[in-house]
Amino acid sequence: MSHDHSSETKYDIACYALLPMLLMLFIQMLLNYYFAPANSIFISPYLLAFFITNLIALFVLSQRQICPGQAGRLLFVLKFLSVFAFGNLAYSLAFTPTHNPMLLACVASLMLVIFYWFFSAHAKPNAMLIYSTFGIVAIGVIQYLMIYWFELPSLFHGIRANNFAQLLLGILLTGWYLMLSRSNLDIFFKCLIQLALIVLVLNYVWVIFVLYQQWQIMPTISLLPYLIYFLSQFNFCTA
């Protein structure tokens, strides 16, 4: 009976870890299919959040402030990030008309999750392994930001997938996976909550700034979609 109970618990944890990744893939594919212009280059609105989640999780693993059991559970749930990395890369290659400017970042995201299979829950992570994963995160984030803001600049980027919203999502996802792994990191959780609140405020400030710019260009713009955007974010973050 105890074996069945533990198996069921592990199955539930796997489902909870898999659900956000599938939801992110579904939403970005749905939005790109129905709302993106024809033959437009696909850029995932969640890739930066993915890298932030990995960055914080890798920091937790590198500090070794959790016991081997908690580290093992954390590594177990983090491996489900590979679903998004592989799905995003496959979709980007299949639906990018001419070239994929995010190819390096997409490949970096896939390499990043592969490294989780090299971590051990019972041994201190190798320094070279930690530095390699942090380096991959840096490469992915830098390429994402360079392409997003310099190669394909647009005023609508600020609202469509602004970076503060992605940072907030990455922090919330990290908290979710740490909760699934039942990590005993009370102080770290408090710092994570404070960081999320700071990013939430910055997100609102940025949205207001971009909205003001758009209103200056298009005075007849409807404010209803942005009000819905504000309310949905507030309700999601305070839930």
PDB file of C-alpha atoms in Angstrom:
ATOM      1  CA  MET A   1       0.000   0.000   0.000  1.00  0.00           C
ATOM      2  CA  SER A   2       2.832   2.392   0.830  1.00  0.00           C
ATOM      3  CA  HIS A   3       4.385   1.696  -2.555  1.00  0.00           C
ATOM      4  CA  ASP A   4       1.115   2.518  -4.307  1.00  0.00           C
ATOM      5  CA  HIS A   5       0.762   5.696  -2.286  1.00  0.00           C
ATOM      6  CA  SER A   6       4.276   6.887  -3.138  1.00  0.00           C
ATOM      7  CA  SER A   7       3.783   6.037  -6.809  1.00  0.00           C
ATOM      8  CA  GLU A   8       0.516   7.948  -6.883  1.00  0.00           C
ATOM      9  CA  THR A   9       2.168  10.931  -5.217  1.00  0.00           C
ATOM     10  CA  LYS A  10       4.990  10.892  -7.744  1.00  0.00           C
ATOM     11  CA  TYR A  11       2.452  10.664 -10.556  1.00  0.00           C
ATOM     12  CA  ASP A  12       0.566  13.673  -9.177  1.00  0.00           C
ATOM     13  CA  ILE A  13       3.783  15.674  -8.879  1.00  0.00           C
ATOM     14  CA  ALA A  14       4.666  14.787 -12.465  1.00  0.00           C
ATOM     15  CA  CYS A  15       1.268  16.002 -13.654  1.00  0.00           C
ATOM     16  CA  TYR A  16       1.581  19.267 -11.734  1.00  0.00           C
ATOM     17  CA  ALA A  17       5.097  19.803 -13.096  1.00  0.00           C
ATOM     18  CA  LEU A  18       4.050  19.019 -16.655  1.00  0.00           C
ATOM     19  CA  LEU A  19       0.893  21.141 -16.711  1.00  0.00           C
ATOM     20  CA  PRO A  20       2.542  24.625 -16.830  1.00  0.00           C
ATOM     21  CA  MET A  21       4.849  23.564 -19.660  1.00  0.00           C
ATOM     22  CA  LEU A  22       2.004  22.156 -21.748  1.00  0.00           C
ATOM     23  CA  LEU A  23      -0.113  25.218 -21.041  1.00  0.00           C
ATOM     24  CA  MET A  24       2.673  27.581 -22.116  1.00  0.00           C
ATOM     25  CA  LEU A  25       3.206  25.634 -25.328  1.00  0.00           C
ATOM     26  CA  PHE A  26      -0.507  25.541 -26.087  1.00  0.00           C
ATOM     27  CA  ILE A  27      -1.029  29.264 -25.468  1.00  0.00           C
ATOM     28  CA  GLN A  28       1.912  30.413 -27.568  1.00  0.00           C
ATOM     29  CA  MET A  29       1.005  28.099 -30.452  1.00  0.00           C
ATOM     30  CA  LEU A  30      -2.636  29.156 -30.296  1.00  0.00           C
ATOM     31  CA  LEU A  31      -1.788  32.860 -30.293  1.00  0.00           C
ATOM     32  CA  ASN A  32       0.718  32.465 -33.096  1.00  0.00           C
ATOM     33  CA  TYR A  33      -1.686  30.439 -35.232  1.00  0.00           C
ATOM     34  CA  TYR A  34      -4.702  32.704 -34.895  1.00  0.00           C
ATOM     35  CA  PHE A  35      -3.290  36.177 -34.313  1.00  0.00           C
ATOM     36  CA  ALA A  36       0.203  36.386 -35.843  1.00  0.00           C
ATOM     37  CA  PRO A  37       0.525  37.832 -39.364  1.00  0.00           C
ATOM     38  CA  ALA A  38       1.036  35.332 -42.156  1.00  0.00           C
ATOM     39  CA  ASN A  39       4.638  34.165 -42.642  1.00  0.00           C
ATOM     40  CA  SER A  40       5.802  36.070 -39.574  1.00  0.00           C
ATOM     41  CA  ILE A  41       8.799  34.967 -37.540  1.00  0.00           C
ATOM     42  CA  PHE A  42       7.759  33.141 -34.391  1.00  0.00           C
ATOM     43  CA  ILE A  43       9.242  34.321 -31.092  1.00  0.00           C
ATOM     44  CA  SER A  44       8.148  32.529 -27.956  1.00  0.00           C
ATOM     45  CA  PRO A  45       6.671  34.919 -25.372  1.00  0.00           C
ATOM     46  CA  TYR A  46       7.726  32.504 -22.613  1.00  0.00           C
ATOM     47  CA  LEU A  47      11.349  31.743 -23.450  1.00  0.00           C
ATOM     48  CA  LEU A  48      12.766  34.404 -21.144  1.00  0.00           C
ATOM     49  CA  ALA A  49      10.570  33.139 -18.296  1.00  0.00           C
ATOM     50  CA  PHE A  50      11.918  29.653 -19.006  1.00  0.00           C
ATOM     51  CA  PHE A  51      15.517  30.848 -18.642  1.00  0.00           C
ATOM     52  CA  ILE A  52      14.740  32.752 -15.433  1.00  0.00           C
ATOM     53  CA  THR A  53      13.138  29.651 -13.922  1.00  0.00           C
ATOM     54  CA  ASN A  54      16.230  27.623 -14.739  1.00  0.00           C
ATOM     55  CA  LEU A  55      18.549  30.334 -13.443  1.00  0.00           C
ATOM     56  CA  ILE A  56      16.919  30.445 -10.005  1.00  0.00           C
ATOM     57  CA  ALA A  57      16.594  26.657  -9.816  1.00  0.00           C
ATOM     58  CA  LEU A  58      20.256  26.217 -10.712  1.00  0.00           C
ATOM     59  CA  PHE A  59      21.191  28.727  -8.028  1.00  0.00           C
ATOM     60  CA  VAL A  60      19.265  26.666  -5.462  1.00  0.00           C
ATOM     61  CA  LEU A  61      20.968  23.460  -6.587  1.00  0.00           C
ATOM     62  CA  SER A  62      24.420  25.039  -6.575  1.00  0.00           C
ATOM     63  CA  GLN A  63      24.057  26.309  -2.997  1.00  0.00           C
ATOM     64  CA  ARG A  64      23.261  22.823  -1.633  1.00  0.00           C
ATOM     65  CA  GLN A  65      21.046  24.220   1.117  1.00  0.00           C
ATOM     66  CA  ILE A  66      18.547  21.391   0.669  1.00  0.00           C
ATOM     67  CA  CYS A  67      18.878  17.755   1.664  1.00  0.00           C
ATOM     68  CA  PRO A  68      19.470  15.011  -0.935  1.00  0.00           C
ATOM     69  CA  GLY A  69      15.810  14.005  -0.839  1.00  0.00           C
ATOM     70  CA  GLN A  70      14.645  17.529  -1.633  1.00  0.00           C
ATOM     71  CA  ALA A  71      17.347  17.901  -4.275  1.00  0.00           C
ATOM     72  CA  GLY A  72      16.222  14.656  -5.886  1.00  0.00           C
ATOM     73  CA  ARG A  73      12.596  15.796  -5.979  1.00  0.00           C
ATOM     74  CA  LEU A  74      13.628  19.169  -7.388  1.00  0.00           C
ATOM     75  CA  LEU A  75      15.679  17.526 -10.129  1.00  0.00           C
ATOM     76  CA  PHE A  76      12.721  15.271 -10.888  1.00  0.00           C
ATOM     77  CA  VAL A  77      10.314  18.161 -11.478  1.00  0.00           C
ATOM     78  CA  LEU A  78      12.882  20.305 -13.299  1.00  0.00           C
ATOM     79  CA  LYS A  79      13.315  17.615 -15.936  1.00  0.00           C
ATOM     80  CA  PHE A  80       9.772  18.346 -17.093  1.00  0.00           C
ATOM     81  CA  LEU A  81      11.043  21.703 -18.352  1.00  0.00           C
ATOM     82  CA  SER A  82      12.398  19.696 -21.274  1.00  0.00           C
ATOM     83  CA  VAL A  83       8.829  19.410 -22.599  1.00  0.00           C
ATOM     84  CA  PHE A  84       8.686  23.142 -23.230  1.00  0.00           C
ATOM     85  CA  ALA A  85      12.268  23.335 -24.519  1.00  0.00           C
ATOM     86  CA  PHE A  86      11.749  20.563 -27.064  1.00  0.00           C
ATOM     87  CA  GLY A  87       8.240  21.675 -28.045  1.00  0.00           C
ATOM     88  CA  ASN A  88       9.287  25.288 -28.494  1.00  0.00           C
ATOM     89  CA  LEU A  89      12.286  24.334 -30.631  1.00  0.00           C
ATOM     90  CA  ALA A  90      10.214  21.991 -32.796  1.00  0.00           C
ATOM     91  CA  TYR A  91       7.458  24.564 -33.284  1.00  0.00           C
ATOM     92  CA  SER A  92       9.955  27.333 -34.049  1.00  0.00           C
ATOM     93  CA  LEU A  93      11.658  25.256 -36.725  1.00  0.00           C
ATOM     94  CA  ALA A  94       8.386  24.100 -38.244  1.00  0.00           C
ATOM     95  CA  PHE A  95       6.595  27.446 -38.371  1.00  0.00           C
ATOM     96  CA  THR A  96       9.360  29.962 -39.050  1.00  0.00           C
ATOM     97  CA  PRO A  97       9.085  30.840 -42.754  1.00  0.00           C
ATOM     98  CA  THR A  98      12.650  31.769 -43.716  1.00  0.00           C
ATOM     99  CA  HIS A  99      14.961  31.441 -40.749  1.00  0.00           C
ATOM    100  CA  ASN A 100      14.745  31.106 -36.997  1.00  0.00           C
ATOM    101  CA  PRO A 101      16.552  34.030 -35.323  1.00  0.00           C
ATOM    102  CA  MET A 102      16.017  32.389 -31.935  1.00  0.00           C
ATOM    103  CA  LEU A 103      17.660  29.115 -32.942  1.00  0.00           C
ATOM    104  CA  LEU A 104      20.632  29.568 -30.614  1.00  0.00           C
ATOM    105  CA  ALA A 105      18.398  30.456 -27.665  1.00  0.00           C
ATOM    106  CA  CYS A 106      16.090  27.514 -28.405  1.00  0.00           C
ATOM    107  CA  VAL A 107      19.012  25.099 -28.629  1.00  0.00           C
ATOM    108  CA  ALA A 108      20.438  26.574 -25.416  1.00  0.00           C
ATOM    109  CA  SER A 109      17.132  25.930 -23.643  1.00  0.00           C
ATOM    110  CA  LEU A 110      17.197  22.298 -24.753  1.00  0.00           C
ATOM    111  CA  MET A 111      20.836  21.844 -23.726  1.00  0.00           C
ATOM    112  CA  LEU A 112      20.047  23.400 -20.375  1.00  0.00           C
ATOM    113  CA  VAL A 113      17.442  20.839 -19.381  1.00  0.00           C
ATOM    114  CA  ILE A 114      19.641  17.975 -20.585  1.00  0.00           C
ATOM    115  CA  PHE A 115      22.192  19.000 -17.949  1.00  0.00           C
ATOM    116  CA  TYR A 116      19.707  18.109 -15.187  1.00  0.00           C
ATOM    117  CA  TRP A 117      20.338  14.445 -15.938  1.00  0.00           C
ATOM    118  CA  PHE A 118      24.003  14.980 -15.018  1.00  0.00           C
ATOM    119  CA  PHE A 119      23.233  16.391 -11.576  1.00  0.00           C
ATOM    120  CA  SER A 120      23.289  14.084  -8.577  1.00  0.00           C
ATOM    121  CA  ALA A 121      21.024  14.567  -5.590  1.00  0.00           C
ATOM    122  CA  HIS A 122      23.580  12.984  -3.262  1.00  0.00           C
ATOM    123  CA  ALA A 123      26.769  14.709  -4.388  1.00  0.00           C
ATOM    124  CA  LYS A 124      27.872  18.300  -4.633  1.00  0.00           C
ATOM    125  CA  PRO A 125      27.487  19.581  -8.206  1.00  0.00           C
ATOM    126  CA  ASN A 126      30.663  19.795 -10.202  1.00  0.00           C
ATOM    127  CA  ALA A 127      31.851  23.393 -10.522  1.00  0.00           C
ATOM    128  CA  MET A 128      32.344  23.030 -14.264  1.00  0.00           C
ATOM    129  CA  LEU A 129      28.785  21.725 -14.610  1.00  0.00           C
ATOM    130  CA  ILE A 130      27.376  24.690 -12.687  1.00  0.00           C
ATOM    131  CA  TYR A 131      29.407  27.217 -14.678  1.00  0.00           C
ATOM    132  CA  SER A 132      28.369  25.570 -17.935  1.00  0.00           C
ATOM    133  CA  THR A 133      24.671  25.769 -17.095  1.00  0.00           C
ATOM    134  CA  PHE A 134      24.927  29.396 -15.979  1.00  0.00           C
ATOM    135  CA  GLY A 135      26.803  30.157 -19.197  1.00  0.00           C
ATOM    136  CA  ILE A 136      24.058  28.544 -21.277  1.00  0.00           C
ATOM    137  CA  VAL A 137      21.440  30.616 -19.454  1.00  0.00           C
ATOM    138  CA  ALA A 138      23.443  33.782 -20.139  1.00  0.00           C
ATOM    139  CA  ILE A 139      23.773  32.948 -23.848  1.00  0.00           C
ATOM    140  CA  GLY A 140      20.060  32.252 -24.174  1.00  0.00           C
ATOM    141  CA  VAL A 141      18.969  35.403 -22.340  1.00  0.00           C
ATOM    142  CA  ILE A 142      21.399  37.673 -24.200  1.00  0.00           C
ATOM    143  CA  GLN A 143      20.381  36.363 -27.615  1.00  0.00           C
ATOM    144  CA  TYR A 144      16.696  36.603 -26.751  1.00  0.00           C
ATOM    145  CA  LEU A 145      16.976  40.220 -25.632  1.00  0.00           C
ATOM    146  CA  MET A 146      19.231  41.228 -28.532  1.00  0.00           C
ATOM    147  CA  ILE A 147      16.870  39.821 -31.149  1.00  0.00           C
ATOM    148  CA  TYR A 148      13.715  40.953 -29.390  1.00  0.00           C
ATOM    149  CA  TRP A 149      14.737  44.565 -28.906  1.00  0.00           C
ATOM    150  CA  PHE A 150      17.300  45.229 -31.653  1.00  0.00           C
ATOM    151  CA  GLU A 151      16.799  42.876 -34.596  1.00  0.00           C
ATOM    152  CA  LEU A 152      12.982  42.851 -34.460  1.00  0.00           C
ATOM    153  CA  PRO A 153      12.080  46.008 -32.535  1.00  0.00           C
ATOM    154  CA  SER A 154       8.464  46.997 -32.131  1.00  0.00           C
ATOM    155  CA  LEU A 155       6.565  49.281 -29.819  1.00  0.00           C
ATOM    156  CA  PHE A 156       4.033  46.511 -29.312  1.00  0.00           C
ATOM    157  CA  HIS A 157       6.686  44.242 -27.770  1.00  0.00           C
ATOM    158  CA  GLY A 158       6.271  46.175 -24.547  1.00  0.00           C
ATOM    159  CA  ILE A 159       2.690  45.016 -24.144  1.00  0.00           C
ATOM    160  CA  ARG A 160       2.631  41.784 -26.112  1.00  0.00           C
ATOM    161  CA  ALA A 161       5.295  40.040 -24.050  1.00  0.00           C
ATOM    162  CA  ASN A 162       7.117  42.581 -21.942  1.00  0.00           C
ATOM    163  CA  ASN A 163      10.194  41.372 -20.139  1.00  0.00           C
ATOM    164  CA  PHE A 164       8.980  42.258 -16.650  1.00  0.00           C
ATOM    165  CA  ALA A 165       5.953  40.016 -17.119  1.00  0.00           C
ATOM    166  CA  GLN A 166       8.253  37.215 -18.247  1.00  0.00           C
ATOM    167  CA  LEU A 167      10.526  37.754 -15.250  1.00  0.00           C
ATOM    168  CA  LEU A 168       7.497  37.554 -12.988  1.00  0.00           C
ATOM    169  CA  LEU A 169       6.321  34.347 -14.632  1.00  0.00           C
ATOM    170  CA  GLY A 170       9.788  32.836 -14.279  1.00  0.00           C
ATOM    171  CA  ILE A 171       9.863  33.644 -10.563  1.00  0.00           C
ATOM    172  CA  LEU A 172       6.380  32.217 -10.025  1.00  0.00           C
ATOM    173  CA  LEU A 173       7.266  29.049 -11.929  1.00  0.00           C
ATOM    174  CA  THR A 174      10.368  28.608  -9.790  1.00  0.00           C
ATOM    175  CA  GLY A 175       8.279  28.947  -6.647  1.00  0.00           C
ATOM    176  CA  TRP A 176       5.833  26.397  -8.024  1.00  0.00           C
ATOM    177  CA  TYR A 177       8.549  23.822  -8.711  1.00  0.00           C
ATOM    178  CA  LEU A 178      10.186  24.423  -5.345  1.00  0.00           C
ATOM    179  CA  MET A 179       6.814  23.818  -3.691  1.00  0.00           C
ATOM    180  CA  LEU A 180       6.348  20.614  -5.681  1.00  0.00           C
ATOM    181  CA  SER A 181       9.741  19.409  -4.483  1.00  0.00           C
ATOM    182  CA  ARG A 182       8.743  20.296  -0.892  1.00  0.00           C
ATOM    183  CA  SER A 183      11.937  22.272  -0.437  1.00  0.00           C
ATOM    184  CA  ASN A 184      12.523  23.561   3.083  1.00  0.00           C
ATOM    185  CA  LEU A 185      13.709  27.037   2.093  1.00  0.00           C
ATOM    186  CA  ASP A 186      11.544  29.411   4.110  1.00  0.00           C
ATOM    187  CA  ILE A 187      13.890  32.399   3.923  1.00  0.00           C
ATOM    188  CA  PHE A 188      14.474  31.867   0.218  1.00  0.00           C
ATOM    189  CA  PHE A 189      10.722  31.672  -0.392  1.00  0.00           C
ATOM    190  CA  LYS A 190      10.237  34.990   1.406  1.00  0.00           C
ATOM    191  CA  CYS A 191      12.938  36.595  -0.735  1.00  0.00           C
ATOM    192  CA  LEU A 192      11.328  35.099  -3.829  1.00  0.00           C
ATOM    193  CA  ILE A 193       7.954  36.596  -2.891  1.00  0.00           C
ATOM    194  CA  GLN A 194       9.504  40.017  -2.297  1.00  0.00           C
ATOM    195  CA  LEU A 195      11.304  39.823  -5.631  1.00  0.00           C
ATOM    196  CA  ALA A 196       8.051  38.864  -7.365  1.00  0.00           C
ATOM    197  CA  LEU A 197       6.270  41.867  -5.849  1.00  0.00           C
ATOM    198  CA  ILE A 198       9.050  44.214  -6.978  1.00  0.00           C
ATOM    199  CA  VAL A 199       8.920  42.843 -10.517  1.00  0.00           C
ATOM    200  CA  LEU A 200       5.115  43.090 -10.469  1.00  0.00           C
ATOM    201  CA  VAL A 201       5.325  46.810  -9.662  1.00  0.00           C
ATOM    202  CA  LEU A 202       7.958  47.335 -12.363  1.00  0.00           C
ATOM    203  CA  ASN A 203       5.737  45.452 -14.776  1.00  0.00           C
ATOM    204  CA  TYR A 204       2.832  47.810 -14.115  1.00  0.00           C
ATOM    205  CA  VAL A 205       5.084  50.859 -14.458  1.00  0.00           C
ATOM    206  CA  TRP A 206       6.390  49.567 -17.778  1.00  0.00           C
ATOM    207  CA  VAL A 207       2.913  48.798 -19.109  1.00  0.00           C
ATOM    208  CA  ILE A 208       1.704  52.287 -18.172  1.00  0.00           C
ATOM    209  CA  PHE A 209       4.732  53.811 -19.889  1.00  0.00           C
ATOM    210  CA  VAL A 210       4.197  51.840 -23.100  1.00  0.00           C
ATOM    211  CA  LEU A 211       0.453  52.460 -22.987  1.00  0.00           C
ATOM    212  CA  TYR A 212       1.088  56.191 -22.692  1.00  0.00           C
ATOM    213  CA  GLN A 213       3.381  56.047 -25.725  1.00  0.00           C
ATOM    214  CA  GLN A 214       0.759  54.222 -27.738  1.00  0.00           C
ATOM    215  CA  TRP A 215      -1.931  56.642 -26.613  1.00  0.00           C
ATOM    216  CA  GLN A 216       0.211  59.544 -27.835  1.00  0.00           C
ATOM    217  CA  ILE A 217       0.489  57.891 -31.252  1.00  0.00           C
ATOM    218  CA  MET A 218      -3.101  56.606 -31.409  1.00  0.00           C
ATOM    219  CA  PRO A 219      -5.390  58.748 -29.206  1.00  0.00           C
ATOM    220  CA  THR A 220      -8.433  56.691 -30.193  1.00  0.00           C
ATOM    221  CA  ILE A 221      -6.975  53.440 -28.866  1.00  0.00           C
ATOM    222  CA  SER A 222      -9.322  51.369 -26.706  1.00  0.00           C
ATOM    223  CA  LEU A 223      -8.237  51.007 -23.089  1.00  0.00           C
ATOM    224  CA  LEU A 224     -10.440  47.990 -22.353  1.00  0.00           C
ATOM    225  CA  PRO A 225      -7.910  45.302 -23.442  1.00  0.00           C
ATOM    226  CA  TYR A 226      -5.252  46.870 -21.242  1.00  0.00           C
ATOM    227  CA  LEU A 227      -7.592  47.085 -18.253  1.00  0.00           C
ATOM    228  CA  ILE A 228      -8.356  43.388 -18.683  1.00  0.00           C
ATOM    229  CA  TYR A 229      -4.613  42.749 -18.910  1.00  0.00           C
ATOM    230  CA  PHE A 230      -4.005  44.606 -15.631  1.00  0.00           C
ATOM    231  CA  LEU A 231      -6.817  42.863 -13.779  1.00  0.00           C
ATOM    232  CA  SER A 232      -5.861  39.397 -15.005  1.00  0.00           C
ATOM    233  CA  GLN A 233      -2.249  39.871 -13.931  1.00  0.00           C
ATOM    234  CA  PHE A 234      -3.257  41.236 -10.537  1.00  0.00           C
ATOM    235  CA  ASN A 235      -5.672  38.381  -9.872  1.00  0.00           C
ATOM    236  CA  PHE A 236      -3.132  35.795 -11.040  1.00  0.00           C
ATOM    237  CA  CYS A 237      -0.335  37.119  -8.861  1.00  0.00           C
ATOM    238  CA  THR A 238      -2.464  37.532  -5.737  1.00  0.00           C
ATOM    239  CA  ALA A 239      -4.207  34.172  -6.057  1.00  0.00           C
TER     240      ALA A 239
END
